[in-house]
């Protein structure tokens, strides 16, 4: 039967009890950049995000205003810039033909997540540690981890993709993160009118501090920290310790480079052995044959969104203590700790975010 902790975990009764040791706690970082919406209760399971498509853009590419409707490449002959001007001229006394707003709708359906732990009356009566309290903490941290992984799974599926080395797919990735790759992503985000979520940080009189540009946010595995600090690959990289105003956006912020600020998390795991052959790439490999491929999430403002259910029960942590008798537990032998919540995430604008797939430097 589940919950037989007393039988499976050696008690410390009759021994000198040390402290309960620190443990690994899941790290949430991806919530920093999303558009967050709280959905009222008793409305629906579906949220519809809507944007109005700008003039001369199309639903399939709502960020580019020209060439006309994104259909062709701008050339001197096509001259869609002049066409836009001409099409908006009005003649004296002539009412122009009315245009219509075009909407782009993006639906997202809430899903329910949860977990449950149990413990027995023996544990409650005889075990020296407060198991009920420990389970409450475990449940809360587990649900935060699930929420982060749900968002990570959506973001790394973005269709705006970049690949390390000469790779063109995840399976052919054969290089690490580079300044050139970051500049290509920055060019893509800015060309699509992506706005930077962070503001400029000014320098201070302190020795060694530097100003930090307004930046796009980058979320990546902490395994890539050493690659960012490579002064040959990133001569302009600024670690958080050198920020003039010392205002990191998260305790896990690693540093900044040109148009980007980097936030690390060990939870943003790689596709083990997912890339090209290791060969002489100098990249890390779990199996020693193919490169481990790390997704790097890069985003402008409003690139993606998250939805949660509004109210005190949006994260429902529940405890049933030992001692409640019913037909399912006539001897009151079991207690439970669990939680459930509603959540969903969605990519709102594929060109306002990007995912880069790279290898990590092998430090052996």
Short mmCIF file of C-alpha atoms in Angstrom, two decimals:
data_model
loop_
_atom_site.label_atom_id
_atom_site.label_comp_id
_atom_site.label_asym_id
_atom_site.label_seq_id
_atom_site.Cartn_x
_atom_site.Cartn_y
_atom_site.Cartn_z
CA UNK A 1 0.00 0.00 0.00
CA UNK A 2 1.27 3.48 -0.80
CA UNK A 3 2.17 5.76 2.07
CA UNK A 4 4.05 3.15 4.14
CA UNK A 5 6.84 5.61 4.88
CA UNK A 6 7.62 4.14 8.28
CA UNK A 7 8.38 0.76 6.73
CA UNK A 8 10.49 2.12 3.86
CA UNK A 9 12.37 5.07 5.38
CA UNK A 10 14.64 4.29 8.32
CA UNK A 11 13.47 6.32 11.35
CA UNK A 12 15.98 8.22 13.46
CA UNK A 13 14.43 7.27 16.81
CA UNK A 14 17.12 6.30 19.30
CA UNK A 15 19.77 8.15 17.27
CA UNK A 16 21.18 11.67 17.43
CA UNK A 17 19.01 13.55 14.94
CA UNK A 18 20.76 15.95 12.59
CA UNK A 19 19.04 18.75 10.72
CA UNK A 20 16.78 18.13 7.75
CA UNK A 21 19.23 18.82 4.93
CA UNK A 22 18.73 21.30 2.12
CA UNK A 23 17.48 19.78 -1.11
CA UNK A 24 17.30 20.79 -4.73
CA UNK A 25 14.39 23.13 -5.45
CA UNK A 26 13.04 23.50 -9.00
CA UNK A 27 13.78 26.86 -10.58
CA UNK A 28 11.08 28.87 -12.38
CA UNK A 29 12.36 31.42 -14.89
CA UNK A 30 10.15 31.22 -18.00
CA UNK A 31 7.24 33.01 -16.34
CA UNK A 32 9.32 36.23 -16.41
CA UNK A 33 8.57 37.11 -20.02
CA UNK A 34 5.10 35.78 -20.78
CA UNK A 35 1.83 37.68 -21.07
CA UNK A 36 -0.10 36.39 -18.07
CA UNK A 37 -3.88 36.18 -18.07
CA UNK A 38 -6.07 35.17 -15.13
CA UNK A 39 -9.27 33.54 -16.35
CA UNK A 40 -12.46 34.05 -14.27
CA UNK A 41 -14.09 30.97 -12.80
CA UNK A 42 -17.21 29.43 -14.31
CA UNK A 43 -16.73 31.00 -17.74
CA UNK A 44 -15.16 28.44 -20.06
CA UNK A 45 -12.15 26.20 -20.52
CA UNK A 46 -10.98 28.23 -23.54
CA UNK A 47 -9.33 31.65 -23.78
CA UNK A 48 -9.18 33.46 -27.13
CA UNK A 49 -6.25 35.83 -27.57
CA UNK A 50 -6.89 38.36 -30.34
CA UNK A 51 -4.74 40.84 -32.23
CA UNK A 52 -5.71 43.30 -34.93
CA UNK A 53 -3.59 42.76 -38.02
CA UNK A 54 -1.85 46.01 -39.05
CA UNK A 55 -2.46 47.67 -42.39
CA UNK A 56 -0.68 45.94 -45.29
CA UNK A 57 0.13 42.87 -43.18
CA UNK A 58 -1.60 39.48 -43.28
CA UNK A 59 -2.72 37.02 -40.63
CA UNK A 60 0.02 34.58 -41.65
CA UNK A 61 2.68 37.27 -41.11
CA UNK A 62 1.22 40.05 -38.95
CA UNK A 63 4.57 41.70 -38.14
CA UNK A 64 5.70 42.68 -41.65
CA UNK A 65 4.00 45.65 -43.33
CA UNK A 66 5.74 45.39 -46.70
CA UNK A 67 6.23 44.13 -49.36
CA UNK A 68 2.49 44.33 -49.92
CA UNK A 69 0.80 41.68 -47.79
CA UNK A 70 4.17 39.95 -47.40
CA UNK A 71 3.70 38.30 -50.79
CA UNK A 72 6.90 39.22 -52.56
CA UNK A 73 10.40 40.43 -51.86
CA UNK A 74 10.84 44.18 -52.07
CA UNK A 75 12.72 45.27 -55.18
CA UNK A 76 13.28 48.60 -56.86
CA UNK A 77 10.81 47.53 -59.55
CA UNK A 78 8.05 46.41 -57.18
CA UNK A 79 8.60 49.45 -54.91
CA UNK A 80 5.91 48.55 -52.39
CA UNK A 81 7.03 51.45 -50.19
CA UNK A 82 5.81 53.92 -52.80
CA UNK A 83 2.71 51.80 -53.38
CA UNK A 84 1.75 52.17 -49.70
CA UNK A 85 2.03 55.94 -50.00
CA UNK A 86 0.05 56.03 -53.26
CA UNK A 87 -2.70 53.79 -51.92
CA UNK A 88 -3.31 56.17 -49.04
CA UNK A 89 -3.60 59.33 -51.11
CA UNK A 90 -7.08 60.83 -51.17
CA UNK A 91 -8.50 63.13 -53.83
CA UNK A 92 -10.16 66.41 -53.00
CA UNK A 93 -13.83 65.89 -52.21
CA UNK A 94 -13.69 62.12 -52.81
CA UNK A 95 -14.51 59.78 -49.93
CA UNK A 96 -12.01 56.90 -49.79
CA UNK A 97 -13.25 53.31 -49.83
CA UNK A 98 -13.60 52.07 -46.24
CA UNK A 99 -11.27 49.31 -45.08
CA UNK A 100 -12.06 46.60 -42.53
CA UNK A 101 -10.21 45.47 -39.45
CA UNK A 102 -8.77 41.95 -39.71
CA UNK A 103 -8.44 39.90 -36.53
CA UNK A 104 -6.08 37.07 -35.72
CA UNK A 105 -7.49 34.78 -33.02
CA UNK A 106 -5.32 32.39 -31.01
CA UNK A 107 -7.23 29.93 -28.79
CA UNK A 108 -5.79 28.19 -25.74
CA UNK A 109 -7.55 25.52 -23.68
CA UNK A 110 -6.98 25.22 -19.95
CA UNK A 111 -5.81 21.84 -18.65
CA UNK A 112 -5.80 20.50 -15.12
CA UNK A 113 -2.67 19.19 -13.40
CA UNK A 114 -2.27 17.61 -10.00
CA UNK A 115 -0.47 15.19 -7.71
CA UNK A 116 -1.25 13.22 -4.58
CA UNK A 117 0.82 11.76 -1.73
CA UNK A 118 -0.39 9.55 1.11
CA UNK A 119 0.88 8.58 4.55
CA UNK A 120 -0.34 6.14 7.15
CA UNK A 121 -1.45 6.41 10.76
CA UNK A 122 1.77 4.63 11.77
CA UNK A 123 3.79 7.46 10.27
CA UNK A 124 1.55 10.06 11.89
CA UNK A 125 1.68 8.37 15.30
CA UNK A 126 5.28 7.17 15.51
CA UNK A 127 7.52 8.94 12.99
CA UNK A 128 9.68 11.65 14.52
CA UNK A 129 9.61 14.06 11.52
CA UNK A 130 6.64 16.23 10.53
CA UNK A 131 5.77 14.31 7.37
CA UNK A 132 2.56 16.22 6.68
CA UNK A 133 4.43 19.54 6.60
CA UNK A 134 7.20 18.07 4.45
CA UNK A 135 4.63 16.78 1.96
CA UNK A 136 2.98 20.21 1.69
CA UNK A 137 6.32 21.71 0.68
CA UNK A 138 7.04 18.86 -1.71
CA UNK A 139 3.64 19.22 -3.41
CA UNK A 140 4.00 23.00 -3.87
CA UNK A 141 7.48 22.66 -5.38
CA UNK A 142 6.40 19.80 -7.62
CA UNK A 143 3.51 21.78 -9.04
CA UNK A 144 5.80 24.75 -9.75
CA UNK A 145 8.13 22.35 -11.56
CA UNK A 146 5.24 20.93 -13.61
CA UNK A 147 4.12 24.45 -14.57
CA UNK A 148 7.65 25.35 -15.71
CA UNK A 149 7.99 22.16 -17.77
CA UNK A 150 4.59 22.69 -19.40
CA UNK A 151 5.73 26.12 -20.54
CA UNK A 152 9.17 24.88 -21.59
CA UNK A 153 7.64 22.15 -23.76
CA UNK A 154 5.60 24.79 -25.63
CA UNK A 155 8.40 27.32 -26.07
CA UNK A 156 11.00 24.92 -27.40
CA UNK A 157 8.47 23.92 -30.10
CA UNK A 158 8.59 27.43 -31.61
CA UNK A 159 8.85 27.39 -35.40
CA UNK A 160 11.29 30.36 -35.53
CA UNK A 161 14.42 28.22 -35.22
CA UNK A 162 18.17 28.65 -35.37
CA UNK A 163 20.80 25.91 -35.25
CA UNK A 164 24.37 25.74 -33.96
CA UNK A 165 27.32 25.26 -36.28
CA UNK A 166 26.31 24.30 -39.80
CA UNK A 167 23.20 22.49 -38.59
CA UNK A 168 19.83 22.89 -40.26
CA UNK A 169 17.88 20.57 -37.94
CA UNK A 170 18.22 19.42 -34.35
CA UNK A 171 19.80 16.18 -35.56
CA UNK A 172 22.52 18.08 -37.47
CA UNK A 173 23.48 20.61 -34.76
CA UNK A 174 27.28 20.61 -34.55
CA UNK A 175 28.25 23.85 -32.82
CA UNK A 176 27.94 25.98 -29.71
CA UNK A 177 26.21 29.30 -29.11
CA UNK A 178 28.02 32.14 -30.88
CA UNK A 179 27.86 35.90 -31.15
CA UNK A 180 26.93 35.55 -34.83
CA UNK A 181 23.93 33.35 -33.99
CA UNK A 182 22.70 35.84 -31.37
CA UNK A 183 23.03 38.71 -33.82
CA UNK A 184 20.99 36.76 -36.38
CA UNK A 185 18.24 36.21 -33.81
CA UNK A 186 18.33 39.89 -32.79
CA UNK A 187 18.00 40.91 -36.44
CA UNK A 188 14.99 38.60 -36.84
CA UNK A 189 13.23 39.87 -33.70
CA UNK A 190 13.81 43.54 -34.55
CA UNK A 191 12.78 43.09 -38.20
CA UNK A 192 9.47 41.73 -36.91
CA UNK A 193 8.95 44.77 -34.64
CA UNK A 194 9.69 42.82 -31.46
CA UNK A 195 9.99 45.05 -28.40
CA UNK A 196 12.64 44.53 -25.75
CA UNK A 197 11.20 43.59 -22.35
CA UNK A 198 14.03 45.16 -20.31
CA UNK A 199 15.18 48.77 -20.02
CA UNK A 200 18.66 50.30 -20.10
CA UNK A 201 20.77 50.01 -16.95
CA UNK A 202 23.14 52.96 -16.45
CA UNK A 203 26.76 52.61 -15.28
CA UNK A 204 27.87 53.73 -11.82
CA UNK A 205 31.09 55.27 -10.46
CA UNK A 206 32.06 51.86 -9.05
CA UNK A 207 35.18 50.33 -10.57
CA UNK A 208 34.54 47.84 -13.38
CA UNK A 209 30.82 48.42 -13.84
CA UNK A 210 29.28 48.70 -17.29
CA UNK A 211 26.04 50.04 -18.79
CA UNK A 212 23.57 47.40 -19.98
CA UNK A 213 21.49 47.84 -23.13
CA UNK A 214 17.75 47.36 -23.26
CA UNK A 215 17.51 43.71 -24.18
CA UNK A 216 15.58 40.68 -25.29
CA UNK A 217 15.42 37.88 -22.72
CA UNK A 218 17.20 34.58 -23.16
CA UNK A 219 16.44 31.49 -21.07
CA UNK A 220 18.98 28.71 -21.28
CA UNK A 221 20.50 25.81 -19.40
CA UNK A 222 23.12 26.63 -16.79
CA UNK A 223 25.32 24.12 -18.67
CA UNK A 224 25.91 26.92 -21.22
CA UNK A 225 27.23 29.46 -18.69
CA UNK A 226 30.87 28.62 -19.45
CA UNK A 227 30.31 29.14 -23.19
CA UNK A 228 28.94 32.64 -22.56
CA UNK A 229 31.97 33.52 -20.45
CA UNK A 230 34.38 32.56 -23.26
CA UNK A 231 36.04 35.92 -23.92
CA UNK A 232 37.11 34.83 -27.40
CA UNK A 233 33.58 33.97 -28.50
CA UNK A 234 31.87 36.79 -26.57
CA UNK A 235 34.35 39.66 -26.09
CA UNK A 236 31.57 42.03 -25.00
CA UNK A 237 29.87 39.71 -22.51
CA UNK A 238 29.07 41.36 -19.17
CA UNK A 239 28.47 39.16 -16.11
CA UNK A 240 25.89 40.29 -13.56
CA UNK A 241 28.67 41.24 -11.14
CA UNK A 242 29.69 44.02 -13.54
CA UNK A 243 26.24 45.54 -14.02
CA UNK A 244 26.41 49.22 -13.18
CA UNK A 245 23.04 49.41 -11.43
CA UNK A 246 23.18 45.82 -10.11
CA UNK A 247 19.54 45.16 -10.92
CA UNK A 248 19.27 41.57 -12.19
CA UNK A 249 15.83 40.59 -13.46
CA UNK A 250 16.10 37.22 -11.67
CA UNK A 251 18.43 35.69 -9.12
CA UNK A 252 19.55 33.27 -11.84
CA UNK A 253 20.51 35.97 -14.33
CA UNK A 254 23.95 35.16 -15.73
CA UNK A 255 24.89 38.28 -17.70
CA UNK A 256 24.28 40.21 -20.91
CA UNK A 257 25.64 40.51 -24.43
CA UNK A 258 24.60 43.26 -26.84
CA UNK A 259 20.81 42.87 -27.34
CA UNK A 260 20.35 40.01 -24.86
CA UNK A 261 20.19 39.27 -21.16
CA UNK A 262 20.62 35.66 -20.10
CA UNK A 263 18.80 33.79 -17.34
CA UNK A 264 19.94 30.26 -16.53
CA UNK A 265 18.09 27.25 -15.19
CA UNK A 266 19.19 23.63 -14.74
CA UNK A 267 15.62 22.60 -15.62
CA UNK A 268 16.00 23.67 -19.27
CA UNK A 269 17.44 20.31 -20.18
CA UNK A 270 19.06 19.16 -23.40
CA UNK A 271 18.08 16.53 -25.91
CA UNK A 272 20.69 13.95 -24.89
CA UNK A 273 22.66 12.68 -27.91
CA UNK A 274 20.24 14.56 -30.15
CA UNK A 275 22.70 16.27 -32.50
CA UNK A 276 25.42 15.46 -35.00
CA UNK A 277 28.46 13.31 -34.34
CA UNK A 278 30.78 14.77 -31.69
CA UNK A 279 33.91 14.46 -33.82
CA UNK A 280 36.15 17.47 -33.23
CA UNK A 281 33.33 19.87 -32.28
CA UNK A 282 34.40 20.09 -28.65
CA UNK A 283 30.77 19.70 -27.57
CA UNK A 284 29.39 17.71 -24.69
CA UNK A 285 27.81 14.29 -25.30
CA UNK A 286 26.01 12.08 -22.81
CA UNK A 287 26.73 8.93 -24.76
CA UNK A 288 30.05 10.02 -26.22
CA UNK A 289 28.91 9.73 -29.84
CA UNK A 290 26.34 12.45 -30.66
CA UNK A 291 26.13 16.01 -29.32
CA UNK A 292 23.66 16.89 -26.58
CA UNK A 293 21.42 19.62 -28.03
CA UNK A 294 20.25 22.46 -25.76
CA UNK A 295 17.19 24.57 -26.67
CA UNK A 296 17.69 28.28 -25.92
CA UNK A 297 14.52 30.34 -25.57
CA UNK A 298 14.83 33.94 -26.79
CA UNK A 299 11.91 36.31 -26.60
CA UNK A 300 10.71 39.81 -27.20
CA UNK A 301 7.78 41.23 -25.28
CA UNK A 302 4.47 39.35 -25.73
CA UNK A 303 6.00 36.46 -27.64
CA UNK A 304 4.06 33.94 -25.57
CA UNK A 305 1.37 33.85 -22.94
CA UNK A 306 0.20 31.84 -19.95
CA UNK A 307 -3.30 31.38 -18.60
CA UNK A 308 -4.35 30.39 -15.08
CA UNK A 309 -7.66 30.19 -13.28
CA UNK A 310 -8.36 33.26 -11.15
CA UNK A 311 -9.11 33.01 -7.44
CA UNK A 312 -7.95 31.41 -4.22
CA UNK A 313 -8.57 27.92 -5.58
CA UNK A 314 -6.50 28.39 -8.74
CA UNK A 315 -3.79 26.44 -6.90
CA UNK A 316 -5.69 24.08 -4.61
CA UNK A 317 -3.43 22.53 -1.96
CA UNK A 318 -5.42 20.06 0.12
CA UNK A 319 -4.67 17.99 3.23
CA UNK A 320 -6.75 15.11 4.60
CA UNK A 321 -5.22 14.23 7.98
CA UNK A 322 -5.13 10.75 9.43
CA UNK A 323 -8.20 10.18 11.58
CA UNK A 324 -11.02 10.74 9.09
CA UNK A 325 -13.18 7.63 9.04
CA UNK A 326 -15.36 6.71 6.10
CA UNK A 327 -16.34 3.62 4.15
CA UNK A 328 -13.14 3.80 2.11
CA UNK A 329 -10.97 4.00 5.24
CA UNK A 330 -13.00 2.60 8.15
CA UNK A 331 -10.02 2.41 10.52
CA UNK A 332 -8.75 5.92 9.68
CA UNK A 333 -5.36 4.58 8.66
CA UNK A 334 -4.48 6.97 5.85
CA UNK A 335 -3.88 10.65 5.29
CA UNK A 336 -3.31 12.54 2.05
CA UNK A 337 -1.61 15.68 0.78
CA UNK A 338 -2.15 16.82 -2.79
CA UNK A 339 -2.78 19.72 -5.11
CA UNK A 340 -4.35 20.60 -8.43
CA UNK A 341 -4.36 23.65 -10.67
CA UNK A 342 -5.53 24.81 -14.09
CA UNK A 343 -3.01 26.25 -16.51
CA UNK A 344 -2.07 26.55 -20.16
CA UNK A 345 0.55 28.30 -22.24
CA UNK A 346 0.50 29.42 -25.85
CA UNK A 347 2.82 30.93 -28.46
CA UNK A 348 1.27 34.29 -29.29
CA UNK A 349 3.65 35.50 -31.98
CA UNK A 350 6.17 33.08 -33.48
CA UNK A 351 8.34 35.90 -34.85
CA UNK A 352 8.53 37.67 -31.48
CA UNK A 353 10.41 34.75 -30.04
CA UNK A 354 12.92 32.21 -31.25
CA UNK A 355 14.51 28.98 -30.14
CA UNK A 356 18.15 28.21 -30.89
CA UNK A 357 19.50 24.67 -30.68
CA UNK A 358 23.18 24.38 -29.74
CA UNK A 359 25.74 22.15 -28.16
CA UNK A 360 27.55 22.88 -24.88
CA UNK A 361 31.31 23.04 -24.62
CA UNK A 362 32.90 19.90 -23.20
CA UNK A 363 34.93 20.99 -20.18
CA UNK A 364 36.74 17.66 -19.80
#
